mmCIF file of C-alpha atoms in Angstrom:
data_model
loop_
_atom_site.group_PDB
_atom_site.id
_atom_site.type_symbol
_atom_site.label_atom_id
_atom_site.label_comp_id
_atom_site.label_asym_id
_atom_site.label_seq_id
_atom_site.Cartn_x
_atom_site.Cartn_y
_atom_site.Cartn_z
ATOM 1 C CA MET A 1 -128.921 -41.466 -101.180
ATOM 2 C CA ILE A 2 -126.200 -43.687 -100.177
ATOM 3 C CA PHE A 3 -123.809 -43.170 -97.493
ATOM 4 C CA ILE A 4 -125.898 -40.677 -95.814
ATOM 5 C CA ARG A 5 -126.079 -42.504 -92.476
ATOM 6 C CA ASN A 6 -122.316 -42.486 -92.249
ATOM 7 C CA PHE A 7 -122.403 -38.685 -91.391
ATOM 8 C CA ALA A 8 -124.617 -39.417 -88.315
ATOM 9 C CA ALA A 9 -122.528 -42.434 -87.345
ATOM 10 C CA GLN A 10 -119.113 -40.672 -87.474
ATOM 11 C CA SER A 11 -118.496 -40.236 -83.797
ATOM 12 C CA THR A 12 -120.036 -43.703 -82.963
ATOM 13 C CA LEU A 13 -118.165 -45.857 -85.342
ATOM 14 C CA LYS A 14 -116.965 -47.930 -82.408
ATOM 15 C CA GLN A 15 -120.560 -49.157 -81.922
ATOM 16 C CA MET A 16 -121.049 -50.031 -85.583
ATOM 17 C CA ASP A 17 -123.334 -52.892 -85.665
ATOM 18 C CA ASN A 18 -124.288 -55.522 -87.944
ATOM 19 C CA GLN A 19 -126.718 -53.324 -89.968
ATOM 20 C CA ASP A 20 -124.155 -50.525 -90.471
ATOM 21 C CA ALA A 21 -121.448 -52.753 -91.599
ATOM 22 C CA LEU A 22 -123.646 -54.506 -94.132
ATOM 23 C CA LYS A 23 -124.733 -51.017 -95.372
ATOM 24 C CA THR A 24 -121.353 -49.789 -95.577
ATOM 25 C CA LEU A 25 -120.281 -52.679 -97.533
ATOM 26 C CA ASN A 26 -123.158 -52.379 -99.868
ATOM 27 C CA ASP A 27 -122.517 -48.673 -100.361
ATOM 28 C CA ILE A 28 -118.778 -49.554 -101.312
ATOM 29 C CA ARG A 29 -120.147 -52.156 -103.805
ATOM 30 C CA SER A 30 -122.579 -49.927 -105.337
ATOM 31 C CA MET A 31 -119.854 -47.131 -105.708
ATOM 32 C CA MET A 32 -117.312 -49.694 -107.282
ATOM 33 C CA GLU A 33 -120.213 -50.756 -109.899
ATOM 34 C CA LYS A 34 -121.204 -47.168 -110.415
ATOM 35 C CA SER A 35 -117.736 -45.964 -110.974
ATOM 36 C CA SER A 36 -116.498 -48.625 -113.257
ATOM 37 C CA ARG A 37 -119.607 -49.660 -115.320
ATOM 38 C CA PHE A 38 -121.932 -47.834 -117.706
ATOM 39 C CA GLN A 39 -125.138 -48.799 -116.327
ATOM 40 C CA ALA A 40 -127.592 -46.775 -118.501
ATOM 41 C CA ILE A 41 -128.179 -49.058 -121.408
ATOM 42 C CA SER A 42 -131.543 -48.748 -122.720
ATOM 43 C CA GLY A 43 -133.498 -51.953 -123.216
ATOM 44 C CA ILE A 44 -136.093 -50.412 -125.504
ATOM 45 C CA ALA A 45 -133.255 -48.830 -127.747
ATOM 46 C CA VAL A 46 -131.556 -52.302 -128.013
ATOM 47 C CA ALA A 47 -135.086 -53.991 -128.865
ATOM 48 C CA LEU A 48 -135.567 -51.219 -131.473
ATOM 49 C CA VAL A 49 -132.196 -52.107 -133.024
ATOM 50 C CA GLY A 50 -133.243 -55.753 -133.165
ATOM 51 C CA LEU A 51 -136.346 -54.799 -134.818
ATOM 52 C CA LEU A 52 -134.597 -52.648 -137.381
ATOM 53 C CA ALA A 53 -132.058 -55.403 -138.186
ATOM 54 C CA THR A 54 -134.912 -57.900 -138.637
ATOM 55 C CA VAL A 55 -136.622 -55.647 -141.165
ATOM 56 C CA ALA A 56 -133.216 -54.938 -142.763
ATOM 57 C CA ALA A 57 -132.726 -58.747 -143.310
ATOM 58 C CA PHE A 58 -136.075 -59.260 -144.752
ATOM 59 C CA VAL A 59 -135.200 -56.283 -147.232
ATOM 60 C CA ALA A 60 -131.908 -57.934 -148.054
ATOM 61 C CA ASP A 61 -133.634 -61.166 -148.584
ATOM 62 C CA GLY A 62 -135.916 -59.515 -151.291
ATOM 63 C CA LEU A 63 -132.818 -57.900 -152.772
ATOM 64 C CA PHE A 64 -130.990 -61.120 -153.354
ATOM 65 C CA ASN A 65 -133.738 -63.359 -154.018
ATOM 66 C CA ASN A 66 -134.090 -63.607 -157.776
ATOM 67 C CA ASP A 67 -137.787 -64.489 -157.448
ATOM 68 C CA THR A 68 -139.448 -62.532 -160.379
ATOM 69 C CA ASN A 69 -142.261 -60.933 -158.139
ATOM 70 C CA ASN A 70 -140.380 -59.722 -155.120
ATOM 71 C CA ALA A 71 -140.372 -56.143 -154.362
ATOM 72 C CA PHE A 72 -136.805 -55.355 -155.689
ATOM 73 C CA SER A 73 -137.497 -57.064 -159.041
ATOM 74 C CA THR A 74 -140.763 -54.967 -159.323
ATOM 75 C CA LEU A 75 -138.958 -51.723 -158.398
ATOM 76 C CA TYR A 76 -136.165 -52.158 -160.860
ATOM 77 C CA GLY A 77 -137.935 -54.047 -163.491
ATOM 78 C CA ASN A 78 -136.015 -57.163 -162.868
ATOM 79 C CA THR A 79 -133.397 -56.083 -165.464
ATOM 80 C CA ASP A 80 -129.698 -56.605 -165.440
ATOM 81 C CA PHE A 81 -129.303 -55.539 -161.890
ATOM 82 C CA LEU A 82 -126.092 -57.286 -161.088
ATOM 83 C CA LEU A 83 -125.144 -59.070 -158.103
ATOM 84 C CA ALA A 84 -122.149 -56.889 -157.572
ATOM 85 C CA GLU A 85 -124.479 -53.736 -157.628
ATOM 86 C CA LYS A 86 -126.674 -55.679 -155.129
ATOM 87 C CA THR A 87 -123.850 -56.355 -152.858
ATOM 88 C CA LYS A 88 -122.651 -52.873 -152.966
ATOM 89 C CA ILE A 89 -126.163 -51.590 -151.792
ATOM 90 C CA ALA A 90 -126.301 -54.209 -149.069
ATOM 91 C CA ALA A 91 -122.883 -53.218 -147.792
ATOM 92 C CA ILE A 92 -123.773 -49.755 -147.717
ATOM 93 C CA GLY A 93 -126.876 -50.566 -146.133
ATOM 94 C CA ALA A 94 -125.131 -52.656 -143.435
ATOM 95 C CA VAL A 95 -122.704 -49.710 -142.622
ATOM 96 C CA LEU A 96 -125.674 -47.209 -142.303
ATOM 97 C CA LEU A 97 -127.525 -49.698 -140.319
ATOM 98 C CA ALA A 98 -124.662 -50.109 -137.947
ATOM 99 C CA ILE A 99 -124.331 -46.195 -137.600
ATOM 100 C CA VAL A 100 -128.015 -45.827 -136.994
ATOM 101 C CA ALA A 101 -127.927 -48.785 -134.363
ATOM 102 C CA PHE A 102 -124.996 -47.140 -132.517
ATOM 103 C CA LEU A 103 -126.796 -43.636 -132.390
ATOM 104 C CA THR A 104 -130.173 -45.451 -131.273
ATOM 105 C CA VAL A 105 -128.614 -47.074 -128.361
ATOM 106 C CA PHE A 106 -126.457 -44.057 -127.499
ATOM 107 C CA PHE A 107 -129.299 -41.361 -127.500
ATOM 108 C CA GLY A 108 -131.841 -43.949 -126.143
ATOM 109 C CA SER A 109 -129.571 -44.525 -123.279
ATOM 110 C CA MET A 110 -128.863 -41.011 -122.779
ATOM 111 C CA ILE A 111 -132.912 -40.265 -122.570
ATOM 112 C CA HIS A 112 -133.177 -43.452 -120.408
ATOM 113 C CA ALA A 113 -130.463 -42.103 -118.010
ATOM 114 C CA ARG A 114 -131.974 -38.768 -117.754
ATOM 115 C CA ARG A 115 -135.544 -40.355 -117.001
ATOM 116 C CA LYS A 116 -134.318 -42.810 -114.429
ATOM 117 C CA LYS A 117 -131.794 -40.510 -112.952
ATOM 118 C CA ILE A 118 -128.790 -42.697 -113.770
ATOM 119 C CA ARG A 119 -125.373 -41.256 -114.352
ATOM 120 C CA PHE A 120 -124.470 -40.522 -117.998
ATOM 121 C CA GLU A 121 -121.301 -38.819 -118.653
ATOM 122 C CA VAL A 122 -118.540 -39.243 -121.044
ATOM 123 C CA ASP A 123 -115.891 -40.030 -118.503
ATOM 124 C CA SER A 124 -112.841 -42.382 -118.454
ATOM 125 C CA THR A 125 -115.393 -45.547 -118.064
ATOM 126 C CA MET A 126 -117.464 -44.611 -121.144
ATOM 127 C CA ARG A 127 -114.259 -43.967 -123.044
ATOM 128 C CA ARG A 128 -112.887 -47.333 -122.033
ATOM 129 C CA LEU A 129 -116.316 -48.805 -122.984
ATOM 130 C CA LEU A 130 -116.263 -47.324 -126.336
ATOM 131 C CA LEU A 131 -112.641 -47.969 -127.191
ATOM 132 C CA ASN A 132 -112.960 -51.732 -126.145
ATOM 133 C CA PHE A 133 -116.043 -52.031 -128.258
ATOM 134 C CA PHE A 134 -115.014 -50.187 -131.355
ATOM 135 C CA VAL A 135 -111.351 -51.556 -131.895
ATOM 136 C CA PRO A 136 -112.637 -55.173 -132.569
ATOM 137 C CA LEU A 137 -115.713 -53.895 -134.318
ATOM 138 C CA LEU A 138 -113.591 -51.801 -136.836
ATOM 139 C CA ALA A 139 -111.099 -54.488 -137.361
ATOM 140 C CA GLY A 140 -113.883 -56.708 -138.370
ATOM 141 C CA GLY A 141 -115.494 -54.057 -140.645
ATOM 142 C CA ILE A 142 -112.270 -53.321 -142.340
ATOM 143 C CA LEU A 143 -111.571 -57.177 -142.915
ATOM 144 C CA CYS A 144 -115.316 -57.492 -144.193
ATOM 145 C CA LEU A 145 -114.494 -54.481 -146.717
ATOM 146 C CA ALA A 146 -111.255 -55.984 -147.806
ATOM 147 C CA LEU A 147 -112.933 -59.360 -148.646
ATOM 148 C CA MET A 148 -115.797 -57.776 -150.416
ATOM 149 C CA LEU A 149 -113.328 -55.690 -152.467
ATOM 150 C CA GLN A 150 -111.602 -59.012 -153.451
ATOM 151 C CA GLY A 151 -114.915 -60.522 -154.489
ATOM 152 C CA HIS A 152 -115.481 -62.803 -151.479
ATOM 153 C CA TYR A 153 -118.768 -62.446 -150.061
ATOM 154 C CA GLY A 154 -119.532 -65.744 -148.535
ATOM 155 C CA LEU A 155 -118.079 -65.113 -144.955
ATOM 156 C CA THR A 156 -119.411 -61.543 -144.785
ATOM 157 C CA SER A 157 -122.300 -62.338 -142.271
ATOM 158 C CA SER A 158 -120.120 -64.746 -140.002
ATOM 159 C CA ILE A 159 -117.452 -62.160 -139.883
ATOM 160 C CA MET A 160 -119.771 -59.501 -138.706
ATOM 161 C CA LEU A 161 -121.288 -61.850 -136.326
ATOM 162 C CA ILE A 162 -117.769 -63.123 -134.791
ATOM 163 C CA PHE A 163 -116.267 -59.533 -134.653
ATOM 164 C CA TYR A 164 -119.350 -58.099 -133.049
ATOM 165 C CA GLY A 165 -119.353 -60.845 -130.670
ATOM 166 C CA LEU A 166 -115.769 -60.289 -129.637
ATOM 167 C CA ALA A 167 -116.231 -56.479 -129.365
ATOM 168 C CA LEU A 168 -119.117 -57.232 -126.818
ATOM 169 C CA VAL A 169 -117.117 -59.705 -124.867
ATOM 170 C CA ASN A 170 -114.034 -57.317 -124.910
ATOM 171 C CA CYS A 171 -116.093 -54.438 -123.494
ATOM 172 C CA HIS A 172 -118.647 -56.103 -121.160
ATOM 173 C CA HIS A 173 -116.412 -55.384 -118.078
ATOM 174 C CA PHE A 174 -117.338 -51.602 -118.564
ATOM 175 C CA SER A 175 -121.008 -52.117 -118.662
ATOM 176 C CA HIS A 176 -123.789 -54.507 -118.090
ATOM 177 C CA PRO A 177 -122.282 -57.940 -117.297
ATOM 178 C CA ALA A 178 -124.870 -59.687 -119.550
ATOM 179 C CA LEU A 179 -123.349 -58.097 -122.712
ATOM 180 C CA GLY A 180 -120.679 -60.794 -122.253
ATOM 181 C CA VAL A 181 -123.272 -63.456 -122.692
ATOM 182 C CA LEU A 182 -124.694 -61.696 -125.620
ATOM 183 C CA GLY A 183 -121.139 -61.494 -127.088
ATOM 184 C CA TYR A 184 -120.634 -65.235 -126.827
ATOM 185 C CA ILE A 185 -123.933 -66.100 -128.226
ATOM 186 C CA GLU A 186 -123.034 -63.798 -131.237
ATOM 187 C CA LEU A 187 -119.578 -65.477 -131.577
ATOM 188 C CA ALA A 188 -121.072 -68.917 -131.571
ATOM 189 C CA LEU A 189 -123.643 -67.885 -134.221
ATOM 190 C CA GLY A 190 -120.633 -66.535 -136.357
ATOM 191 C CA LEU A 191 -118.587 -69.491 -136.069
ATOM 192 C CA ILE A 192 -121.459 -71.933 -136.844
ATOM 193 C CA ASP A 193 -122.393 -69.785 -139.806
ATOM 194 C CA CYS A 194 -118.804 -69.984 -141.360
ATOM 195 C CA PHE A 195 -119.072 -73.505 -141.834
ATOM 196 C CA LEU A 196 -122.653 -73.326 -143.669
ATOM 197 C CA ALA A 197 -122.655 -71.970 -147.135
ATOM 198 C CA THR A 198 -126.210 -71.186 -147.109
ATOM 199 C CA HIS A 199 -128.575 -69.557 -144.593
ATOM 200 C CA ALA A 200 -126.186 -66.334 -144.076
ATOM 201 C CA LEU A 201 -129.155 -64.051 -143.997
ATOM 202 C CA LEU A 202 -130.984 -66.247 -141.467
ATOM 203 C CA PHE A 203 -127.983 -66.170 -139.023
ATOM 204 C CA TRP A 204 -127.557 -62.536 -139.488
ATOM 205 C CA ALA A 205 -131.239 -61.868 -138.745
ATOM 206 C CA VAL A 206 -131.012 -64.232 -135.576
ATOM 207 C CA GLY A 207 -127.714 -62.724 -134.399
ATOM 208 C CA PHE A 208 -128.616 -58.996 -134.942
ATOM 209 C CA GLY A 209 -132.399 -59.056 -134.935
ATOM 210 C CA LEU A 210 -133.817 -61.757 -132.688
ATOM 211 C CA MET A 211 -130.922 -61.622 -130.260
ATOM 212 C CA HIS A 212 -131.067 -57.771 -129.733
ATOM 213 C CA ILE A 213 -134.955 -58.013 -129.257
ATOM 214 C CA VAL A 214 -134.611 -60.677 -126.582
ATOM 215 C CA PHE A 215 -131.670 -58.760 -124.882
ATOM 216 C CA GLY A 216 -133.581 -55.491 -125.102
ATOM 217 C CA ILE A 217 -136.790 -57.212 -123.468
ATOM 218 C CA TYR A 218 -134.239 -58.704 -120.788
ATOM 219 C CA LEU A 219 -132.865 -55.312 -119.871
ATOM 220 C CA ILE A 220 -136.412 -53.814 -119.688
ATOM 221 C CA VAL A 221 -137.806 -56.874 -117.462
ATOM 222 C CA LYS A 222 -134.884 -56.895 -115.066
ATOM 223 C CA LYS A 223 -135.206 -53.285 -114.084
ATOM 224 C CA MET B 1 -103.867 -43.887 -89.127
ATOM 225 C CA ILE B 2 -104.424 -45.866 -86.005
ATOM 226 C CA PRO B 3 -107.386 -48.343 -86.361
ATOM 227 C CA ASN B 4 -109.950 -48.498 -83.479
ATOM 228 C CA LEU B 5 -110.740 -51.546 -81.747
ATOM 229 C CA GLU B 6 -112.447 -53.379 -84.449
ATOM 230 C CA GLY B 7 -109.800 -52.672 -87.015
ATOM 231 C CA LEU B 8 -111.807 -50.185 -88.848
ATOM 232 C CA ASN B 9 -109.862 -47.339 -90.320
ATOM 233 C CA LYS B 10 -110.957 -43.913 -89.140
ATOM 234 C CA ALA B 11 -109.820 -42.433 -92.347
ATOM 235 C CA PHE B 12 -112.609 -44.145 -94.137
ATOM 236 C CA GLU B 13 -115.531 -42.945 -91.705
ATOM 237 C CA SER B 14 -116.470 -40.279 -94.001
ATOM 238 C CA ARG B 15 -118.696 -41.291 -96.896
ATOM 239 C CA VAL B 16 -116.746 -39.143 -99.321
ATOM 240 C CA ARG B 17 -113.484 -40.563 -98.500
ATOM 241 C CA LEU B 18 -114.950 -44.061 -98.542
ATOM 242 C CA GLY B 19 -116.500 -43.287 -101.954
ATOM 243 C CA ILE B 20 -113.113 -41.954 -103.296
ATOM 244 C CA MET B 21 -111.438 -45.237 -102.205
ATOM 245 C CA SER B 22 -114.008 -47.304 -103.688
ATOM 246 C CA ALA B 23 -113.965 -45.704 -106.888
ATOM 247 C CA LEU B 24 -110.273 -45.618 -107.098
ATOM 248 C CA ALA B 25 -109.864 -49.330 -105.951
ATOM 249 C CA VAL B 26 -111.788 -50.660 -109.207
ATOM 250 C CA ASN B 27 -110.554 -47.914 -111.805
ATOM 251 C CA GLU B 28 -106.999 -47.493 -112.792
ATOM 252 C CA SER B 29 -107.437 -43.787 -112.329
ATOM 253 C CA ALA B 30 -110.260 -41.145 -112.067
ATOM 254 C CA ASP B 31 -110.050 -37.300 -112.367
ATOM 255 C CA PHE B 32 -111.380 -34.730 -110.287
ATOM 256 C CA ALA B 33 -114.547 -33.914 -112.370
ATOM 257 C CA THR B 34 -115.390 -37.677 -112.484
ATOM 258 C CA LEU B 35 -115.074 -38.189 -108.757
ATOM 259 C CA LYS B 36 -117.220 -34.881 -108.141
ATOM 260 C CA SER B 37 -120.209 -36.457 -110.322
ATOM 261 C CA LEU B 38 -119.950 -39.826 -108.966
ATOM 262 C CA LEU B 39 -120.106 -38.593 -105.328
ATOM 263 C CA GLU B 40 -122.257 -35.721 -105.738
ATOM 264 C CA VAL B 41 -120.196 -33.298 -103.670
ATOM 265 C CA THR B 42 -118.847 -29.729 -104.096
ATOM 266 C CA ASP B 43 -115.380 -28.829 -105.312
ATOM 267 C CA GLY B 44 -114.326 -27.565 -101.829
ATOM 268 C CA ASN B 45 -115.497 -30.778 -100.185
ATOM 269 C CA LEU B 46 -113.968 -33.230 -102.663
ATOM 270 C CA ALA B 47 -110.772 -31.190 -102.625
ATOM 271 C CA SER B 48 -110.311 -31.353 -98.768
ATOM 272 C CA HIS B 49 -110.902 -35.096 -98.609
ATOM 273 C CA THR B 50 -108.575 -35.950 -101.437
ATOM 274 C CA ARG B 51 -105.965 -33.763 -99.849
ATOM 275 C CA ASN B 52 -106.448 -35.525 -96.725
ATOM 276 C CA LEU B 53 -106.103 -39.117 -98.217
ATOM 277 C CA GLU B 54 -103.165 -37.823 -100.203
ATOM 278 C CA GLU B 55 -101.367 -36.696 -97.028
ATOM 279 C CA LEU B 56 -102.205 -40.200 -95.485
ATOM 280 C CA GLY B 57 -100.368 -41.684 -98.719
ATOM 281 C CA TYR B 58 -103.463 -43.588 -99.674
ATOM 282 C CA ILE B 59 -103.815 -41.765 -102.908
ATOM 283 C CA SER B 60 -101.520 -40.170 -105.366
ATOM 284 C CA CYS B 61 -102.459 -37.091 -107.453
ATOM 285 C CA GLU B 62 -101.105 -36.018 -110.778
ATOM 286 C CA LYS B 63 -101.750 -32.535 -112.032
ATOM 287 C CA ARG B 64 -101.693 -31.912 -115.686
ATOM 288 C CA PHE B 65 -103.085 -29.937 -118.395
ATOM 289 C CA ILE B 66 -105.634 -30.896 -121.207
ATOM 290 C CA GLY B 67 -105.135 -28.159 -123.617
ATOM 291 C CA ARG B 68 -105.526 -25.104 -121.346
ATOM 292 C CA LYS B 69 -107.767 -26.653 -118.800
ATOM 293 C CA PRO B 70 -105.961 -27.944 -115.487
ATOM 294 C CA ASN B 71 -106.841 -31.662 -114.927
ATOM 295 C CA THR B 72 -106.011 -33.646 -111.756
ATOM 296 C CA LEU B 73 -105.868 -37.214 -111.913
ATOM 297 C CA PHE B 74 -105.977 -39.520 -108.760
ATOM 298 C CA ARG B 75 -104.654 -43.080 -108.333
ATOM 299 C CA ILE B 76 -104.805 -45.258 -105.328
ATOM 300 C CA THR B 77 -101.402 -46.237 -103.891
ATOM 301 C CA ASP B 78 -100.269 -49.850 -102.686
ATOM 302 C CA GLN B 79 -100.467 -48.391 -99.149
ATOM 303 C CA GLY B 80 -103.980 -47.049 -99.765
ATOM 304 C CA ARG B 81 -105.014 -50.353 -101.440
ATOM 305 C CA GLN B 82 -103.869 -52.236 -98.431
ATOM 306 C CA ALA B 83 -105.467 -49.892 -95.897
ATOM 307 C CA PHE B 84 -108.805 -50.124 -97.692
ATOM 308 C CA ARG B 85 -108.492 -53.904 -97.826
ATOM 309 C CA ASN B 86 -108.049 -54.055 -94.224
ATOM 310 C CA HIS B 87 -111.050 -51.893 -93.697
ATOM 311 C CA LEU B 88 -113.183 -54.254 -95.722
ATOM 312 C CA ASN B 89 -111.887 -57.327 -94.022
ATOM 313 C CA ALA B 90 -112.495 -55.462 -90.775
ATOM 314 C CA LEU B 91 -116.085 -54.743 -91.740
ATOM 315 C CA ALA B 92 -116.529 -58.595 -92.911
ATOM 316 C CA GLN B 93 -115.113 -59.672 -89.729
ATOM 317 C CA LEU B 94 -117.603 -57.404 -87.917
ATOM 318 C CA LEU B 95 -120.619 -59.158 -89.777
ATOM 319 C CA LYS B 96 -119.269 -62.579 -88.869
ATOM 320 C CA THR B 97 -118.864 -61.895 -85.321
ATOM 321 C CA GLN B 98 -122.229 -60.348 -84.846
ATOM 322 C CA LEU B 99 -124.337 -62.835 -86.844
#
C-alpha cells in the first residue's frame, strides 16, 4: 500500500517532484509510527472496561454501605460481616477486575487489529509497551497490598489512581499518544483524592469508570 | 554513496531500504522478523537490502541465538543516521523549492 510508487520511480528519482517528495516523507512518517507505536487499542474494549469498573464501584458501594436494606446486607443477613472481611473481598475483587480489564483490552485489541488489518504482534514495541506499563502498576499494587496488610485502607483508591496514571504516562510513547493525557488525568484525580478522606469510591468510579468510557468513545470516534 | 543533484541518497531509493531506515531511526533495535512483518517483504528480499545497507555502513547487524533459534538484530549506525537525516533534509528542501 505504501511506498509502492517508489518502485516505478527508481530510475527517475532525479525528476522527483513535490508530490513524490511529500509522499515519501509521509511514508517515512507512517513507517516510524507503525514501527514504534502499538496502534491497535480497541476503543470498544476500553469503554467496556470503563463500564465494568463503574458496575464494580456500585457493587463496592453496596458492600461498604451499612444501610440495612442494601443488596449485601440482604445477602448476608446483615450480621457480623466485619469490615476486614469486606475489605478483603474488595481487594480481591479489584485484583480480579484489573486482570479481567487487561485481558479485555488485550484480546479486544487483537480482534480489532484483525478486523481492521492493523499489525498486531508481540514484538519489541509491544514488549516495551507492556514493560513500561506494568512496572509502575505492579509497584503501586504491591504498595497498596502492603498498606492494606498494615491496616491502612484510606489511601487505596488514590494510590491505585496515581500509579495507574504514572503507568499510562510512562508507556504512552509506545502506543496511542492520548494515553498520556488519560494518564495525567488519572494522576490528577489520584492526587486530589488523597487529600479528601471521603468520596474514595466516587474518585475510583470517575477515574476507572467514566474516564475509560470517555477514552473508549474517543478512540472509536477518532477512527 | 554519492548523492544526486538534489542531495537525495540513492541508497534510499528503494521502499524497503527507506522503510528499514525509518524503522531503525525510531527504534533502538529491531530484529529480522519484526522488520519483515513491518515491511511485508520476503526473507530473501529483506536479507539483500539489509546486507546492502550494512555494507554501506548505515546499519549494524548482530547475530545471536535465542534458545536454539538464530536471531539477527539490526541497529542504525551514526553514519546511517547522518545519511538518513541528510536524505530527509534533501526531501524537505525539494518541497520548499518547488512550492
